[in-house]
Amino acid sequence: MNTINSLVLILTLGLASSVSAQKKTIDQRVDSVMKLMTLKEKIGQLNQYSGREVTGPASDRKNYLLNDIKNGRVGSMLNVKGVKDTREIQGIAMQSRLKIPLLFSLDVIHGYKTVFPIPLAESASWDMEAIRATARVAAEEAAASGIHWTFAPMVDIARDPRWGRVMEGAGEDTYLGAAIARARVLGFQGNKLGGVDAIMACAKHFAAYGAAMAGRDYNPVDMSEQQLQEIYLPPFKAAADAGVATFMNSFNTLNGIPATGNSHLQRDILKGAWGYKGFVVSDWGSIKEMIPWGFAKDLNESAKLAIEAGSDMDMESEAYKKELESLVIGGKVNVKFVDDAVRRILYKKFELGLFDDPYKFSDEKREAKVMHDTSYKKIALAAAQKSIVLLKNTANLLPLQQSTKRIALIGPLVNAKRDQAGSWVVYADTANIVSVREGMRAKFGNTQFSYTEGTSITDTSKAGFGAAIANAKNADVVVMVLGENGEMTGESKSRTDLSLPGMQEELFNAIKATGKPVVVVMMAGRPLVFNSIADKADAIVYAWFLGDQGGNAIADVLSGAYNPSGKLPMSFPRNVGQIPIFYNHYNTGRPVTKATDIRYKSAYIDSPNDPRFAFGYGLSYTSFAYSDLKLAQPDVIKGQTMKLSFTLTNTGKVAGEEVAQLYLQDKVASVVRPVRELKDFAKVKLNPGESKVITFELSPEKLSFYKEKLGWITEPGVFKVMIGGSSDKVKLEGSFELR
């Protein structure tokens, strides 16, 4: 390049990032950069690599990655965190010809330094402000550590608890899942991208990953377009409408087409019908995985299929790096696909302000301040409290009285710290997580505690039973902490047996045989099957994996310092044979109308059809009454909104929160409809004796359904309204007609 051309390049780049350039739109600024880019540099922006090796010892991979960064051949790095490392690696990118900044990304799933409840647990709170608050803190901590982008939220609808990744999502329901998707996106991204206290969110996995066959990770998915549109896509649409910066495609095939190479998903729906302007990143290696799927013959074809289908950034396949240039030069891939992908990625870099200051997220003073912010503990405690679900409370055993003299703590998770963090822990010091034992001792200061593990999670011996039984006999009440360990759920953690691992249920039976009242605290990342405990335990608290403040939150619930308000976001099966099990099923032509009459009906001969614990279920230390349902009118004209109201009253002796749930059934339609569908909910706090009128609105959108070839439609007919505290406990019913 001659001297004159060099000066022109420098002046042009300077203009793109100068103060005066702020007057330009981002699109104009993107154009100014793209005009300077070679094909190699454009393709470079489409490559994302893991940075563990980059910040580690010398290696061949480290050398070529650093060389690629210096030559503008990398657009993003994942797994590089901390101000020191992100600043150093960004400095290498600033040595490239065009000085295009890197995006630093990380799996910040339920907290960065502060560990919050796993997403499925938070979903049990049905509290959008609490969910948004924890995502906000996670973003603040991650951004202060030099991170620009998280691979969350996971918004996959999941009806199969065998799938380990249910812990990352919002459960089985589309309406609840869409509300949570929006809350988490707004939490991560704040009011506007570009602030140093916010990071880009990523809606994943697009799409239908939660329906993987047999609940086995990375497996195929087959479903109708109606199921896809009605059940699995709405949370993604909610994320897109909330302004989510990126999407990630999924590992599964959808009706025979890998999602990574699926034009229908990425071109027709996401970037077409929805008009999505952000960019799509592949999941780890999923572009090259189209080869073992048998969809692409080699890496060259994988790259072609992925870029044409709408996958903008290649995570760890090196397909674009190795193959895309020759495909474009050879005329096999139109350069417009490359340009579209590059434009989307550069837009986000400008939106974050990285062209103006590549190091704006790498401030050591801010990092130190944010990482030591003690106010986050309060948010973590509130989230953990709200996530707990009270499943059983015979004779009001809970809350335990402060006057209780002797409590026996028994079980493999009484002292759990790391396990309470669950899967996807990033930066946390898990030694600081509060165990149940620590939380109980702090809450019940005058109580004598004894502790016996009894068995480990995976033990096959009863050697510890004797000491545990003796411990129980000497106590006034027993608190058993049982469940999975923190590594039994998450990616690649599918299970065929959802019962308690090891000898835990046998230990429970032995302790229960002592005759002492037994409270079971269950820790898990998914719904488990525990029929003996469900039948015999005096009280059951489902505590999931609650993160940093788990022990304190559990102690608050057991002591009554906090009145539990959680509701299940997934149905709990009686046995694995019922799976997939979910509340909004179809009625069939031979429904079971009486439990005693199942002959030639759609029923099992060895189990009831219904779940052990239903979607939306959860108890409180108080009681609530529903009354005075009023529909604004007996019928509604197509296109109008139906308004309805009812009165909710706290009829107990303590203050509490109730999640009032509105379900709807379209009685007759040209496509068979579910027996009920959640269409609204409200979390309401009431003092003893207090009443409040709750108003819900049924918009035309809530009355519609998807019909293939026609899209979303509404049809005249009768709709049944059902309101209550869970999907199986309807307190109020009504109906109206859509004309």
XYZ file of C-alpha atoms in Angstrom:
739
model
C 0.000 0.000 0.000
C 1.446 3.383 -0.977
C 1.782 6.369 1.385
C -1.267 8.243 0.027
C -3.536 5.195 0.404
C -2.242 4.627 3.929
C -3.092 8.207 4.894
C -6.575 7.850 3.411
C -7.155 4.656 5.409
C -5.982 6.248 8.665
C -8.110 9.349 8.141
C -11.182 7.284 7.249
C -10.854 5.024 10.282
C -10.283 8.008 12.497
C -13.497 9.536 11.199
C -15.403 6.324 11.937
C -14.563 6.508 15.628
C -14.214 10.240 16.226
C -16.603 12.420 18.182
C -17.922 13.983 14.989
C -18.798 10.518 13.701
C -21.272 10.185 16.563
C -23.606 12.316 14.446
C -23.723 9.514 11.915
C -26.160 6.674 12.326
C -24.722 3.309 13.288
C -25.660 1.992 9.841
C -23.565 4.730 8.237
C -20.646 3.967 10.493
C -20.905 0.265 9.672
C -20.907 1.143 5.966
C -17.763 3.249 6.379
C -15.892 0.308 7.914
C -17.189 -2.335 5.520
C -15.992 -0.334 2.518
C -12.452 -0.749 3.824
C -12.632 -4.467 4.544
C -11.142 -7.218 2.450
C -12.990 -10.515 2.091
C -10.547 -12.106 4.561
C -11.260 -9.398 7.117
C -15.006 -9.762 6.659
C -14.828 -13.489 7.208
C -12.639 -12.830 10.234
C -15.554 -11.105 11.960
C -17.592 -14.308 11.655
C -15.175 -16.437 13.712
C -15.423 -17.024 17.458
C -12.920 -19.038 19.458
C -12.475 -20.126 23.056
C -9.750 -18.172 24.797
C -8.674 -20.531 27.555
C -5.499 -21.347 25.641
C -4.888 -17.715 24.701
C -4.387 -16.709 28.325
C -2.612 -19.929 29.277
C 0.823 -21.462 28.647
C 2.467 -21.345 25.252
C 1.038 -23.787 22.721
C 0.521 -24.141 18.998
C -3.153 -23.178 19.376
C -2.247 -20.116 21.418
C 0.225 -18.995 18.787
C -2.124 -19.305 15.830
C -5.046 -17.732 17.724
C -2.962 -14.724 18.699
C -1.741 -14.469 15.135
C -5.323 -14.624 13.806
C -6.417 -11.901 16.230
C -3.516 -9.677 15.204
C -4.429 -10.166 11.547
C -8.125 -9.355 11.954
C -9.257 -12.946 11.494
C -11.303 -13.189 14.729
C -14.538 -11.399 15.632
C -15.147 -12.713 19.136
C -13.538 -14.660 21.951
C -15.323 -16.664 24.616
C -13.956 -17.806 27.974
C -11.622 -14.831 28.338
C -12.630 -13.007 31.516
C -11.218 -10.415 33.872
C -10.021 -6.905 33.100
C -6.362 -7.880 32.827
C -6.888 -10.610 30.234
C -9.610 -8.896 28.193
C -7.551 -5.709 27.970
C -4.480 -7.661 26.895
C -6.283 -9.634 24.179
C -8.157 -6.540 22.971
C -4.776 -4.830 22.665
C -3.692 -7.525 20.233
C -6.825 -6.935 18.138
C -5.902 -3.246 18.059
C -2.707 -4.227 16.204
C -4.777 -5.410 13.237
C -5.013 -3.319 10.060
C -8.533 -2.021 10.693
C -8.424 -2.177 14.496
C -11.882 -3.724 14.755
C -12.511 -4.593 18.432
C -13.274 -8.078 19.691
C -16.439 -9.131 21.472
C -15.735 -11.025 24.720
C -18.424 -13.547 25.597
C -19.125 -15.991 28.406
C -21.787 -18.382 29.738
C -23.122 -16.162 32.518
C -26.157 -18.335 33.188
C -27.217 -17.533 36.767
C -24.639 -15.119 38.049
C -21.027 -14.168 37.542
C -19.320 -13.733 40.924
C -22.571 -13.702 42.890
C -24.326 -17.046 42.345
C -28.092 -16.791 42.082
C -30.620 -19.654 41.977
C -30.502 -21.712 38.798
C -32.919 -20.329 36.168
C -35.493 -23.100 36.685
C -35.557 -22.252 40.404
C -35.976 -18.542 39.700
C -38.828 -19.429 37.372
C -40.603 -20.951 40.371
C -40.754 -17.439 41.842
C -43.097 -16.263 39.067
C -41.629 -12.865 39.987
C -40.470 -10.936 36.942
C -38.898 -8.089 38.925
C -36.810 -10.507 40.970
C -35.678 -12.341 37.832
C -34.805 -9.093 36.108
C -32.863 -7.954 39.209
C -30.591 -11.015 39.303
C -29.856 -10.721 35.577
C -29.031 -7.049 36.188
C -26.470 -7.911 38.877
C -24.967 -10.672 36.742
C -24.578 -8.164 33.915
C -22.975 -5.561 36.174
C -20.424 -8.042 37.486
C -19.665 -9.556 34.085
C -19.360 -6.161 32.385
C -16.999 -4.969 35.111
C -14.846 -7.996 34.320
C -14.505 -7.055 30.652
C -17.343 -9.226 29.309
C -19.591 -7.830 26.560
C -21.941 -10.724 25.918
C -23.580 -13.630 27.734
C -25.000 -16.826 26.246
C -28.258 -16.454 28.167
C -31.173 -16.616 28.623
C -32.014 -20.148 27.593
C -35.677 -19.891 26.635
C -36.288 -23.470 25.489
C -39.626 -24.885 26.595
C -38.932 -28.243 28.259
C -41.473 -30.901 29.151
C -39.020 -33.715 29.846
C -37.093 -33.580 33.150
C -34.753 -36.314 31.948
C -33.089 -33.561 29.912
C -30.390 -32.070 32.128
C -30.675 -28.620 30.623
C -34.120 -28.037 32.102
C -32.158 -26.331 34.906
C -31.229 -23.496 32.510
C -34.756 -22.644 31.403
C -38.186 -21.572 32.609
C -39.945 -24.929 32.498
C -42.843 -26.281 30.487
C -45.141 -23.331 29.847
C -45.007 -20.978 26.883
C -46.709 -17.972 28.474
C -44.604 -18.063 31.647
C -41.488 -18.794 29.587
C -42.096 -15.782 27.351
C -42.538 -13.473 30.349
C -39.317 -14.744 31.908
C -37.431 -14.455 28.610
C -38.371 -10.791 28.416
C -37.438 -10.134 32.044
C -34.010 -11.706 31.722
C -33.202 -9.923 28.456
C -34.121 -6.572 29.993
C -32.072 -7.431 33.061
C -28.923 -8.289 31.129
C -29.153 -5.458 28.610
C -30.584 -2.657 30.754
C -32.426 0.203 29.135
C -29.950 0.468 26.259
C -26.834 -1.328 25.088
C -23.643 0.641 25.479
C -23.587 1.212 29.223
C -20.713 -0.366 31.120
C -23.192 -1.991 33.499
C -24.943 -4.026 30.803
C -24.064 -6.877 28.448
C -25.591 -8.322 25.293
C -28.021 -11.163 25.914
C -28.461 -14.241 23.708
C -31.743 -16.114 23.251
C -30.954 -19.802 22.958
C -31.294 -22.455 21.599
C -33.102 -21.659 18.370
C -35.163 -23.759 18.196
C -37.062 -26.580 19.932
C -33.983 -27.957 21.700
C -36.104 -28.643 24.787
C -38.043 -31.280 22.827
C -35.015 -33.484 22.135
C -36.139 -37.095 21.747
C -36.014 -39.212 24.909
C -34.758 -36.223 26.878
C -31.262 -36.927 25.571
C -28.979 -34.012 24.836
C -28.074 -33.252 21.203
C -30.844 -35.569 19.953
C -33.256 -35.015 17.021
C -36.562 -33.139 17.292
C -39.627 -33.883 15.197
C -42.806 -31.843 15.500
C -45.526 -30.146 13.526
C -45.321 -26.508 12.515
C -48.284 -25.880 14.813
C -46.402 -27.207 17.857
C -43.311 -25.241 16.902
C -45.211 -21.974 16.509
C -47.527 -22.328 19.512
C -45.282 -23.935 22.130
C -41.605 -23.450 21.343
C -41.210 -20.185 19.431
C -43.161 -17.613 21.527
C -40.425 -17.204 24.195
C -37.930 -16.482 21.405
C -40.325 -13.959 19.888
C -40.699 -12.321 23.302
C -36.910 -12.081 23.581
C -36.667 -10.580 20.098
C -39.392 -8.056 20.897
C -37.488 -7.131 24.070
C -34.477 -6.262 21.899
C -32.251 -9.256 22.584
C -28.929 -8.582 20.860
C -28.202 -12.101 19.627
C -29.638 -15.559 19.057
C -27.859 -18.912 19.309
C -28.985 -21.817 17.184
C -29.405 -25.271 18.680
C -27.643 -28.604 18.407
C -30.740 -30.558 17.378
C -32.270 -31.274 14.033
C -35.801 -30.015 13.451
C -37.781 -32.362 11.240
C -34.576 -33.674 9.719
C -32.756 -30.345 9.240
C -29.991 -29.308 11.681
C -30.944 -25.974 13.261
C -27.550 -24.546 12.280
C -28.378 -25.097 8.616
C -32.100 -24.442 8.899
C -33.197 -21.611 6.594
C -36.809 -21.917 7.685
C -35.880 -21.054 11.267
C -33.212 -18.439 10.633
C -34.133 -16.817 7.322
C -37.896 -17.307 7.029
C -38.966 -16.870 10.645
C -36.283 -15.010 12.608
C -34.825 -12.612 10.054
C -37.860 -12.672 7.781
C -41.252 -12.723 9.516
C -39.884 -11.300 12.770
C -37.589 -8.753 11.109
C -34.776 -9.517 13.550
C -31.759 -7.195 13.216
C -29.312 -8.820 15.627
C -26.985 -11.675 14.737
C -27.009 -15.450 15.171
C -24.117 -17.412 16.661
C -23.787 -21.156 16.302
C -23.541 -23.306 19.393
C -20.122 -24.829 20.080
C -18.979 -26.664 16.955
C -22.497 -27.119 15.609
C -21.549 -26.077 12.065
C -19.088 -28.926 11.660
C -21.480 -31.256 13.486
C -23.697 -31.182 10.413
C -21.179 -33.684 9.015
C -21.846 -36.516 11.522
C -25.553 -35.701 11.258
C -25.205 -36.711 7.615
C -26.481 -33.356 6.383
C -23.152 -32.110 4.994
C -20.450 -34.208 3.373
C -17.518 -32.127 4.637
C -16.527 -28.854 6.316
C -16.764 -26.981 3.034
C -20.405 -27.915 2.564
C -21.104 -27.229 6.255
C -19.833 -23.672 5.895
C -21.967 -23.106 2.784
C -25.118 -24.500 4.372
C -24.658 -22.537 7.601
C -23.970 -19.098 6.102
C -26.785 -19.404 3.569
C -29.204 -20.553 6.284
C -28.448 -17.487 8.404
C -25.812 -18.568 10.944
C -23.743 -15.392 11.214
C -20.946 -16.349 13.609
C -19.148 -19.686 13.783
C -18.315 -20.784 17.323
C -15.324 -23.133 17.385
C -15.883 -24.998 14.101
C -13.327 -23.078 12.010
C -15.617 -23.781 9.064
C -15.862 -20.142 8.002
C -12.174 -19.523 8.574
C -11.094 -22.481 6.454
C -13.777 -22.673 3.775
C -15.766 -19.482 3.289
C -13.249 -17.477 1.277
C -12.876 -20.154 -1.387
C -16.643 -20.638 -1.505
C -17.186 -16.943 -2.230
C -14.312 -16.631 -4.704
C -15.476 -19.797 -6.469
C -18.995 -18.413 -6.822
C -20.558 -21.115 -4.647
C -21.649 -18.655 -1.943
C -22.966 -15.191 -2.727
C -20.937 -12.554 -0.898
C -24.226 -10.914 0.148
C -24.586 -13.574 2.851
C -21.161 -12.715 4.248
C -21.857 -8.991 4.079
C -25.176 -9.377 5.870
C -23.556 -11.345 8.699
C -20.643 -8.900 9.047
C -22.984 -5.921 9.081
C -25.027 -7.420 11.923
C -21.916 -8.103 14.023
C -20.294 -4.712 13.419
C -23.577 -3.013 14.303
C -23.471 -4.561 17.775
C -19.850 -3.535 18.269
C -20.761 0.051 17.431
C -23.854 -0.174 19.630
C -21.703 -1.260 22.575
C -19.383 1.691 21.935
C -16.337 -0.483 21.321
C -15.214 1.409 18.238
C -15.072 4.581 20.320
C -13.268 2.867 23.200
C -12.258 -0.780 22.762
C -11.267 -0.935 26.445
C -14.375 0.695 27.954
C -15.343 -2.537 29.738
C -11.821 -3.177 31.041
C -11.464 -0.827 33.997
C -9.573 -2.242 36.997
C -11.027 0.222 39.506
C -14.583 -0.501 38.411
C -13.889 -4.233 38.483
C -12.597 -4.077 42.059
C -15.538 -1.961 43.214
C -18.239 -4.096 41.614
C -16.728 -7.414 42.700
C -16.872 -6.278 46.323
C -20.385 -4.841 46.262
C -22.066 -6.349 49.325
C -25.540 -5.153 48.281
C -25.760 -8.069 45.850
C -26.153 -10.506 48.766
C -29.540 -9.002 49.572
C -30.720 -9.532 45.986
C -29.388 -13.102 46.045
C -31.212 -13.841 49.309
C -34.509 -12.443 48.038
C -34.241 -14.469 44.819
C -33.480 -17.657 46.759
C -36.399 -17.122 49.150
C -38.839 -16.533 46.297
C -37.634 -19.645 44.429
C -38.472 -22.141 47.185
C -41.650 -24.200 46.732
C -43.489 -25.711 49.701
C -44.890 -29.021 48.436
C -46.304 -30.512 51.636
C -46.994 -29.351 55.183
C -48.949 -31.910 57.181
C -50.591 -30.546 60.348
C -48.767 -27.256 59.782
C -45.472 -28.666 61.014
C -43.801 -25.729 59.302
C -42.756 -23.196 60.227
C -40.687 -24.743 63.008
C -40.983 -22.978 66.313
C -38.029 -21.013 67.633
C -38.603 -22.856 70.885
C -37.740 -26.195 69.283
C -35.045 -27.593 71.550
C -33.347 -30.236 69.402
C -33.160 -30.464 65.609
C -31.380 -33.331 63.862
C -29.855 -32.378 60.510
C -29.445 -35.507 58.400
C -28.497 -36.110 54.780
C -25.716 -35.767 52.214
C -26.559 -32.146 51.347
C -26.820 -30.624 54.815
C -23.306 -29.175 54.475
C -23.500 -28.618 50.713
C -21.840 -25.511 49.349
C -20.539 -26.189 45.836
C -23.597 -28.328 45.091
C -25.917 -25.409 45.829
C -24.263 -23.480 42.996
C -25.522 -26.031 40.480
C -24.140 -26.081 36.946
C -22.486 -23.172 35.103
C -20.455 -21.524 37.845
C -18.160 -18.834 36.443
C -16.136 -16.858 38.952
C -17.720 -17.566 42.321
C -15.896 -18.517 45.483
C -18.143 -21.449 46.330
C -16.604 -21.696 49.803
C -18.643 -18.595 50.655
C -21.955 -20.240 49.782
C -24.112 -20.637 52.885
C -24.948 -24.261 53.679
C -28.228 -25.367 55.247
C -26.367 -26.247 58.431
C -24.893 -22.751 58.631
C -28.188 -21.088 57.818
C -30.122 -23.100 60.411
C -27.604 -22.502 63.178
C -27.724 -18.768 62.513
C -31.535 -18.676 62.432
C -32.270 -20.933 65.435
C -29.811 -19.511 67.940
C -31.165 -21.304 71.021
C -31.692 -24.690 69.417
C -29.386 -27.662 69.884
C -28.329 -29.122 66.541
C -26.887 -32.518 65.754
C -25.624 -33.546 62.334
C -25.161 -36.878 60.593
C -24.635 -37.348 56.874
C -26.153 -40.841 56.912
C -25.170 -41.518 53.311
C -23.490 -39.792 50.403
C -25.288 -38.901 47.163
C -24.039 -41.975 45.322
C -23.392 -44.327 48.274
C -24.590 -47.924 48.001
C -23.919 -48.781 51.648
C -26.090 -48.399 54.749
C -23.097 -48.082 57.028
C -24.042 -44.577 58.113
C -27.685 -45.349 58.844
C -27.160 -46.373 62.483
C -25.659 -43.064 63.556
C -28.343 -41.145 61.643
C -31.151 -43.129 63.304
C -29.663 -42.546 66.752
C -29.396 -38.849 65.943
C -33.044 -38.714 64.901
C -34.263 -40.493 68.022
C -32.661 -37.840 70.218
C -34.270 -34.930 68.346
C -37.631 -33.203 68.512
C -37.764 -32.830 64.745
C -35.614 -34.037 61.860
C -34.615 -31.936 58.858
C -33.298 -34.119 56.013
C -31.514 -32.471 53.089
C -31.570 -34.805 50.082
C -31.394 -34.654 46.286
C -28.947 -34.576 43.387
C -25.497 -33.091 43.483
C -24.763 -29.933 41.526
C -23.084 -31.770 38.660
C -26.017 -34.073 37.897
C -27.866 -31.434 35.871
C -26.849 -29.138 33.060
C -25.523 -29.785 29.586
C -24.871 -33.437 28.773
C -26.493 -34.554 32.055
C -29.500 -36.514 30.840
C -30.887 -39.196 33.165
C -33.212 -42.156 32.633
C -33.833 -42.619 36.366
C -35.192 -39.563 38.172
C -35.376 -41.131 41.607
C -33.021 -40.003 44.356
C -29.549 -41.371 43.614
C -27.852 -43.758 46.008
C -29.503 -44.868 49.244
C -31.236 -41.607 50.097
C -34.827 -42.819 49.924
C -33.903 -45.841 52.044
C -32.295 -43.493 54.562
C -35.481 -41.427 54.657
C -37.597 -44.531 55.340
C -35.292 -45.544 58.177
C -35.477 -42.091 59.759
C -39.239 -41.849 59.305
C -39.608 -45.209 61.072
C -38.311 -43.592 64.276
C -41.657 -41.835 64.578
C -40.128 -38.375 64.695
C -41.594 -35.614 62.489
C -39.492 -35.300 59.338
C -39.043 -32.243 57.136
C -37.406 -33.000 53.771
C -35.504 -30.271 51.959
C -34.948 -31.372 48.371
C -32.095 -29.919 46.286
C -32.110 -30.588 42.545
C -31.874 -29.012 39.128
C -34.951 -30.762 37.759
C -38.185 -32.388 38.935
C -37.343 -35.647 40.690
C -39.433 -38.725 41.469
C -39.685 -39.398 45.237
C -42.948 -41.206 45.874
C -42.112 -42.696 49.262
C -41.066 -39.301 50.561
C -44.114 -37.629 48.998
C -46.344 -40.109 50.815
C -44.644 -40.196 54.211
C -42.781 -36.943 54.856
C -44.481 -34.510 57.216
C -43.271 -31.544 55.170
C -41.432 -31.152 51.869
C -39.569 -28.052 50.735
C -38.297 -28.051 47.150
C -35.162 -25.921 47.259
C -33.578 -26.545 43.835
C -30.006 -25.140 43.735
C -30.281 -21.686 45.272
C -26.759 -20.293 44.999
C -24.861 -18.105 47.455
C -27.637 -17.509 49.962
C -29.298 -20.925 49.731
C -28.755 -21.964 53.353
C -30.055 -18.665 54.707
C -33.118 -18.736 52.419
C -33.996 -22.305 53.439
C -33.598 -21.430 57.120
C -35.836 -18.387 56.611
C -38.570 -20.595 55.157
C -38.245 -23.332 57.789
C -38.358 -20.772 60.587
C -41.217 -18.750 59.127
C -39.098 -15.634 58.708
C -40.136 -15.907 55.059
C -43.507 -17.273 53.950
C -42.892 -19.462 50.859
C -44.589 -18.272 47.678
C -42.995 -20.353 44.914
C -45.062 -22.243 42.347
C -43.816 -25.110 40.193
C -42.769 -24.174 36.637
C -42.805 -27.863 35.626
C -45.083 -30.810 36.344
C -43.519 -33.413 38.658
C -44.117 -36.943 37.342
C -45.048 -39.926 39.486
C -42.646 -42.036 37.453
C -40.494 -41.794 34.359
C -43.086 -43.717 32.354
C -45.374 -40.649 32.347
C -42.792 -38.444 30.617
C -43.287 -36.163 28.758
C -45.929 -34.856 31.146
C -47.341 -31.342 31.084
C -50.534 -29.608 32.143
C -51.691 -28.207 28.767
C -52.226 -31.538 27.051
C -55.019 -32.429 24.648
C -58.168 -34.167 25.824
C -58.145 -37.115 23.334
C -61.257 -38.812 22.010
C -61.407 -41.065 25.066
C -60.538 -38.918 28.054
C -60.560 -40.218 31.616
C -63.515 -38.590 33.360
C -63.468 -40.767 36.491
C -60.332 -42.164 38.104
C -62.184 -45.428 38.743
C -63.228 -45.850 35.108
C -60.232 -46.292 32.807
C -61.419 -49.209 30.672
C -60.855 -48.355 27.010
C -59.815 -44.826 28.002
C -56.563 -42.966 27.404
C -55.012 -44.132 30.659
C -52.288 -46.201 32.267
C -53.267 -49.419 34.033
C -50.491 -49.035 36.614
C -50.521 -45.314 37.394
C -52.852 -42.327 37.442
C -52.504 -39.964 34.492
C -52.008 -36.863 36.588
C -48.625 -35.698 37.898
C -47.466 -36.036 41.488
C -47.285 -32.254 41.759
C -48.927 -30.121 39.102
C -47.640 -27.128 37.170
C -48.335 -23.943 39.129
C -48.620 -25.770 42.465
C -47.114 -24.464 45.689
C -48.271 -24.036 49.287
C -48.063 -21.133 51.720
C -48.189 -20.656 55.500
C -51.424 -18.773 54.957
C -54.544 -19.454 52.878
C -56.220 -17.572 50.048
C -59.817 -17.384 48.889
C -60.952 -16.585 45.345
C -64.376 -15.004 44.855
C -66.632 -12.749 42.824
C -65.539 -13.535 39.269
C -66.868 -10.880 36.902
C -66.604 -10.923 33.116
C -67.056 -7.520 31.528
C -69.539 -8.963 29.031
C -70.954 -12.384 28.090
C -69.449 -12.212 24.631
C -66.746 -10.332 22.801
C -66.493 -9.221 19.191
C -63.501 -10.511 17.232
C -60.609 -8.100 17.620
C -61.745 -6.805 21.012
C -60.261 -7.477 24.451
C -62.201 -9.324 27.156
C -61.709 -7.916 30.662
C -62.434 -9.903 33.800
C -61.901 -9.435 37.521
C -62.124 -11.364 40.780
C -61.361 -10.843 44.446
C -58.391 -12.475 46.185
C -58.423 -12.590 49.995
C -55.825 -13.686 52.527
C -57.910 -15.824 54.878
C -55.020 -16.921 57.080
C -53.143 -15.475 60.037
C -49.907 -14.289 58.393
C -49.002 -12.131 55.427
C -48.246 -13.983 52.226
C -47.980 -13.862 48.439
C -50.208 -15.780 46.073
C -49.654 -16.366 42.365
C -53.167 -16.147 40.934
C -53.267 -17.957 37.595
C -55.675 -17.493 34.684
C -56.234 -20.465 32.374
C -58.301 -20.580 29.194
C -59.816 -23.350 27.102
C -61.093 -22.887 23.568
C -63.948 -25.396 23.727
C -64.333 -26.156 20.004
C -61.991 -25.161 17.185
C -60.864 -26.269 13.752
C -57.642 -27.445 15.403
C -57.897 -29.423 18.653
C -57.002 -27.192 21.612
C -55.421 -28.038 25.001
C -57.560 -28.691 28.072
C -56.219 -25.411 29.486
C -53.556 -22.840 28.711
C -52.000 -20.254 31.023
C -52.879 -16.810 29.682
C -52.036 -14.507 32.599
C -50.945 -14.463 36.226
C -50.406 -11.995 39.046
C -48.240 -12.306 42.127
C -50.051 -10.508 44.932
C -48.953 -9.837 48.525
C -51.743 -9.587 51.102
C -51.853 -9.086 54.844
C -54.156 -11.277 56.974
C -57.762 -10.474 56.153
C -56.811 -8.199 53.258
C -58.584 -8.442 49.904
C -57.673 -7.139 46.495
C -59.524 -7.035 43.187
C -57.382 -8.553 40.427
C -58.057 -7.638 36.800
C -56.923 -9.659 33.813
C -57.295 -8.884 30.115
C -57.707 -11.426 27.348
C -56.451 -9.738 24.204
C -57.176 -11.097 20.716
C -53.636 -12.496 20.694
C -54.421 -14.632 23.759
C -57.481 -16.066 22.004
C -55.601 -17.046 18.853
C -53.944 -20.261 17.748
C -51.703 -21.339 14.904
C -53.092 -23.208 11.934
C -50.800 -24.415 9.206
C -51.129 -22.552 5.886
C -53.180 -19.828 7.610
C -50.856 -18.719 10.408
C -52.218 -17.201 13.620
C -56.016 -16.977 13.616
C -58.982 -16.548 15.963
C -62.253 -18.370 15.490
C -65.733 -17.712 16.879
C -66.755 -19.949 19.739
C -67.045 -20.468 23.484
C -64.070 -20.019 25.786
C -63.903 -21.401 29.317
C -62.149 -19.256 31.937
C -60.460 -20.947 34.924
C -58.745 -19.123 37.802
C -56.896 -20.570 40.762
C -53.625 -21.115 42.578
C -52.376 -23.952 40.345
C -53.224 -25.661 37.069
C -55.113 -28.462 38.840
C -56.910 -26.430 41.516
C -59.467 -24.214 39.797
C -61.302 -21.926 42.223
C -63.383 -19.863 39.810
C -64.918 -20.728 36.440
C -66.756 -18.747 33.805
C -67.227 -18.576 30.069
C -67.757 -16.149 27.237
C -68.341 -16.370 23.523
C -66.168 -14.885 20.822
C -68.364 -13.720 17.931
